[in-house]
XYZ file of C-alpha atoms in Angstrom:
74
model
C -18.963 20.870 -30.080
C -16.221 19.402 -31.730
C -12.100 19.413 -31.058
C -9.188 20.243 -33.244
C -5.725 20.139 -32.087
C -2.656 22.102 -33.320
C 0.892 23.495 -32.276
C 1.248 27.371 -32.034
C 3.774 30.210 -30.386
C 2.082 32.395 -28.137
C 3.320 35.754 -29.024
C 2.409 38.440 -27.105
C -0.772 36.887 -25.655
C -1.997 36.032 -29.253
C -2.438 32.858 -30.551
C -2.707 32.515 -34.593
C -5.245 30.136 -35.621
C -3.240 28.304 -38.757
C -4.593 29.341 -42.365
C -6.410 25.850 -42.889
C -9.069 26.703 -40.035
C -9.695 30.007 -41.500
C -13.587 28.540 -40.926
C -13.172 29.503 -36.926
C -12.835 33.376 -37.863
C -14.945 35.243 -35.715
C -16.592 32.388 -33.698
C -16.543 31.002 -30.038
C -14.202 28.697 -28.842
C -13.653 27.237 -25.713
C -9.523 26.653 -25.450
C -7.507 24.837 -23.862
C -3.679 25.174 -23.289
C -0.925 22.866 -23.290
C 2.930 24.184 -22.066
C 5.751 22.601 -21.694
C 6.615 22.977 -18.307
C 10.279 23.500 -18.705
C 9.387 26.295 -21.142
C 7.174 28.205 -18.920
C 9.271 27.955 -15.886
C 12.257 28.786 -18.030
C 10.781 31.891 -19.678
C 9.787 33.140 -15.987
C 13.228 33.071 -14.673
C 14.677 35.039 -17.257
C 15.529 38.299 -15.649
C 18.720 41.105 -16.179
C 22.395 40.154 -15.290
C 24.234 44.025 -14.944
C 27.059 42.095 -13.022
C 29.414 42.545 -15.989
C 28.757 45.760 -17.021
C 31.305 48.835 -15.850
C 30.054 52.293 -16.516
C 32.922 54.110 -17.337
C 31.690 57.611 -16.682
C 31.820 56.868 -12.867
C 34.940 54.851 -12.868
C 37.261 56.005 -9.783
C 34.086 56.856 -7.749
C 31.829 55.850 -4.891
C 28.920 54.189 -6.495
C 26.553 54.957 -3.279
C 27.873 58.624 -3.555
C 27.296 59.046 -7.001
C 23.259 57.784 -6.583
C 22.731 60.403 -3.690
C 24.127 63.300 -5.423
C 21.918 61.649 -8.617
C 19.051 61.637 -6.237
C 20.094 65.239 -4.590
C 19.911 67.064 -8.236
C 15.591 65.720 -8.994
């Protein structure tokens, strides 16, 4: 067994092999991953800020009231 090292994105789950180790098509490979730790923790904490959004459509009116009539009409 024998090592080679390179840089790649993970995309996806996939990892490309590059072009110049085209030789390693459809063989076995035992890997080994290297992250940045301030990547990965900084890719996990990414989540959805709705704070500044206003939904005109509902504008004047109780937001609870609005989800239980919502929730009334399924």
């Amino acid at each position: 067994m024998y090592a080679i090292e390179f840089e790649a994105n993970i995309e996806n789950g996939i990892v490309r092999i590059p072009e110049q180790y085209e030789r390693l098509k459809n063989s076995h490979a035992k890997v080994v991953v290297m992250v940045d730790e301030n990547v990965a923790e900084a890719a996990d904490e990414v989540g959805l800020d709705f704070s500044g959004c206003v939904i005109h459509s509902f504008e004047g009116q109780d937001g609870l009231q609005v989800q239980r009539t919502m929730r009334d009409d399924w």
